[in-house]
Amino acid sequence: MKKHNFSAGPCILPEEVLKKASDSIINFNQDNLSLIEISHRSKPFVDVMDKAQKLVRELLNIPNGYSVLFLQGGASLEFLMVPLNLLKEKGKSAYLNTGTWAKKAIAEAENFGHVEVLGDSSEKNYNYIPKGYTITNDFDYFHCTSNNTIYGTQIKDFPSCPTLMVCDMSSDIFSRKIDVSQFDLIYAGAQKNMGPAGTTLVIVKDEILGKTGRNIPTMLDYNTHISKGSMFNTPPVFSIYVSMLTMQWLKDNGGIDWVERINQQKANLLYHEIDRNPLFEGTANKEDRSNMNVTFLINDKSKEDKFNKICEEAGINGLKGHRSVGGYRASMYNALPLESVQVLVGLMQKLANN
Ligand SMILES: *Cc1c(COP(=O)(O)O)cnc(C)c1O
C-alpha cells in the first residue's frame, strides 16, 4: 500500500517524478547510459541544467537581473554565504529570530559582523511571527525565514524593507505566489518542496554582489557560480534532474496558482479539524499558522497510543512532531495529495467519536 507521507523533509515527491527519476538511473534519454555516469558537461545534462533554471524563472516569474543557481551545502551553507557575500567590512545585518533555522543563520552571521535581532519569538517557543519592527537602511541586509518548518509558523506578509531583503524559503518555495522583486536573495534547500537533498536553489539579484570589500573564497562566492552557470565544479546532477522533473510536474498541473489553491484546501481542512476536535490543539498562533507544516498536540494523553496505532495502520508516515515542540507535525508539501489529509482528518474524527 502506498503510504501517506507527511514527512517534514526530505519529503514526498510526485510518484511520476520518482518513476522517471528511477528510469534515468538505468537508461537516461533512451541513450543506454545512466544520468549519473555521463559528463555534466555533455549536452544531455547541460540541457537538464538549462531547463531547471528556466522552470524556476517561469514558475516564480523572476524579473530580469536575477541569477538562478543550483549549489551544494544545503540551506545551512547559505547561512554563512549570505553574510560573506553581502555584509560589508564593519557592517551590520538585521535578522528575525523565528525558530531553529533562523537561530542557526544568526549564529553564522555573527562570525562576520554585528547582528541585530529585530524580532524574536523564542520566549513563546516560537509560536508566532514577530511584527511591528522597523528595518532601517543602515543595515547591509535583512534576513527572514518565510516558513518555520519546526514550529509551524509562516510569514504571510513580508515587511517593507529599505535595505536588501534575504529570505530562507527552504520549506515553502513553490508552494504559494511570491513577488520575487521584493527580495534580493532567496535560498532554499531542495529537499522540502523541490526535489531530493543535494542541491540548494539560490535566486540572487546580480547587482547586489561584489560590494563587501572582503576576500571571498572561490567556492563561497556567488559570482563564481553565476559566471559558470552553476558548473564551476561538478554539480549534484541527480538532485538537479529530479528537481527539474518536479518543477515540470508543477508546471504541467497548472503551476503555482494551482498548487497554492490545493495547499490552501489541505491547510483549511486540517486546521478546521484541529480547531473543532476537543482532543487536539494547534501550537501556532492562528494568524501565523503555516500551510506547509501543521503542528498540533493531543490533549487527552490516554488516547495517544491509540491515535498512533490507527495512524500507523492507515499507512501514515512522518507525523511525529519535532522534539522541540512535541506532539504531531503534518507536513503537507506540494506533492501530498488532498486525499492523504482527508485520511488523517478521518482518523482524528474517529478517535474523538469513540
Ligand atoms: C531544513 C531547513 C534548513 C536546513 O536545510 P539543509 O539543506 O539541511 O541545510 C534551513 N532552513 C529551513 C527553513 C529548513 O526547513
Tab-separated table of N, CA, C and O and ligand atoms in Angstrom, residues 73-77 79 101 145 147-149 168-171 187 189-192 200, ligand 1:
chain	number	residue	atom	x	y	z
A	73	GLY	N	25.755	22.079	-0.333
A	73	GLY	CA	25.978	22.506	1.052
A	73	GLY	C	24.679	22.785	1.797
A	73	GLY	O	24.696	23.133	2.974
A	74	GLY	N	23.559	22.625	1.133
A	74	GLY	CA	22.264	22.811	1.796
A	74	GLY	C	21.980	24.261	2.139
A	74	GLY	O	22.816	25.156	1.941
A	75	ALA	N	20.808	24.490	2.687
A	75	ALA	CA	20.471	25.836	3.163
A	75	ALA	C	21.464	26.248	4.250
A	75	ALA	O	21.770	27.428	4.414
A	76	SER	N	21.987	25.268	4.964
A	76	SER	CA	22.915	25.569	6.068
A	76	SER	C	24.171	26.297	5.587
A	76	SER	O	24.713	27.122	6.319
A	77	LEU	N	24.649	25.992	4.389
A	77	LEU	CA	25.826	26.720	3.899
A	77	LEU	C	25.442	28.155	3.521
A	77	LEU	O	26.258	29.068	3.649
A	79	PHE	N	23.590	29.985	5.193
A	79	PHE	CA	23.628	30.774	6.434
A	79	PHE	C	24.922	31.574	6.519
A	79	PHE	O	24.939	32.676	7.059
A	101	TRP	N	16.042	27.300	12.591
A	101	TRP	CA	16.861	27.605	11.404
A	101	TRP	C	17.294	29.054	11.407
A	101	TRP	O	18.438	29.371	11.054
A	145	THR	N	13.013	34.096	7.638
A	145	THR	CA	12.713	32.706	7.262
A	145	THR	C	11.226	32.672	6.937
A	145	THR	O	10.403	32.933	7.814
A	147	ASN	N	9.105	30.297	6.212
A	147	ASN	CA	8.293	29.250	6.824
A	147	ASN	C	9.153	28.504	7.848
A	147	ASN	O	10.234	28.016	7.504
A	148	ASN	N	8.656	28.442	9.079
A	148	ASN	CA	9.428	27.807	10.145
A	148	ASN	C	8.981	26.351	10.290
A	148	ASN	O	8.002	26.045	10.970
A	149	THR	N	9.740	25.521	9.629
A	149	THR	CA	9.443	24.103	9.422
A	149	THR	C	9.170	23.363	10.725
A	149	THR	O	8.329	22.475	10.790
A	168	ASP	N	15.199	32.835	3.646
A	168	ASP	CA	15.320	31.376	3.620
A	168	ASP	C	13.923	30.823	3.349
A	168	ASP	O	13.056	30.873	4.210
A	169	MET	N	13.718	30.339	2.131
A	169	MET	CA	12.399	29.797	1.745
A	169	MET	C	12.442	28.280	1.607
A	169	MET	O	11.669	27.699	0.830
A	170	SER	N	13.336	27.646	2.361
A	170	SER	CA	13.542	26.201	2.182
A	170	SER	C	12.252	25.399	2.205
A	170	SER	O	12.092	24.457	1.443
A	171	SER	N	11.336	25.757	3.118
A	171	SER	CA	10.200	24.853	3.286
A	171	SER	C	8.882	25.401	2.738
A	171	SER	O	7.844	24.802	2.975
A	187	TYR	N	16.964	31.726	-0.867
A	187	TYR	CA	17.605	30.406	-0.968
A	187	TYR	C	16.698	29.344	-0.378
A	187	TYR	O	15.822	29.626	0.442
A	189	GLY	N	16.944	24.888	0.400
A	189	GLY	CA	17.420	23.510	0.228
A	189	GLY	C	16.353	22.755	-0.565
A	189	GLY	O	15.163	22.940	-0.342
A	190	ALA	N	16.779	21.903	-1.486
A	190	ALA	CA	15.809	21.262	-2.390
A	190	ALA	C	14.832	20.342	-1.680
A	190	ALA	O	13.685	20.207	-2.095
A	191	GLN	N	15.252	19.744	-0.597
A	191	GLN	CA	14.562	18.532	-0.109
A	191	GLN	C	13.245	18.768	0.620
A	191	GLN	O	12.635	17.841	1.122
A	192	LYS	N	12.780	20.020	0.696
A	192	LYS	CA	11.493	20.255	1.343
A	192	LYS	C	10.361	20.346	0.319
A	192	LYS	O	9.282	19.882	0.565
A	200	THR	N	20.899	23.198	-3.520
A	200	THR	CA	20.248	24.353	-2.906
A	200	THR	C	19.953	25.353	-4.002
A	200	THR	O	20.852	25.729	-4.754
B	1	LIG	C1	15.502	22.167	6.583
B	1	LIG	C2	15.733	23.611	6.661
B	1	LIG	C3	17.033	24.153	6.636
B	1	LIG	C4	18.267	23.303	6.577
B	1	LIG	O1	18.432	22.819	5.304
B	1	LIG	P1	19.695	21.941	4.882
B	1	LIG	O2	19.527	21.887	3.392
B	1	LIG	O3	19.534	20.612	5.551
B	1	LIG	O4	20.927	22.631	5.302
B	1	LIG	C5	17.155	25.531	6.688
B	1	LIG	N1	16.085	26.335	6.755
B	1	LIG	C6	14.827	25.846	6.778
B	1	LIG	C7	13.663	26.783	6.866
B	1	LIG	C8	14.616	24.471	6.737
B	1	LIG	O5	13.363	23.976	6.762
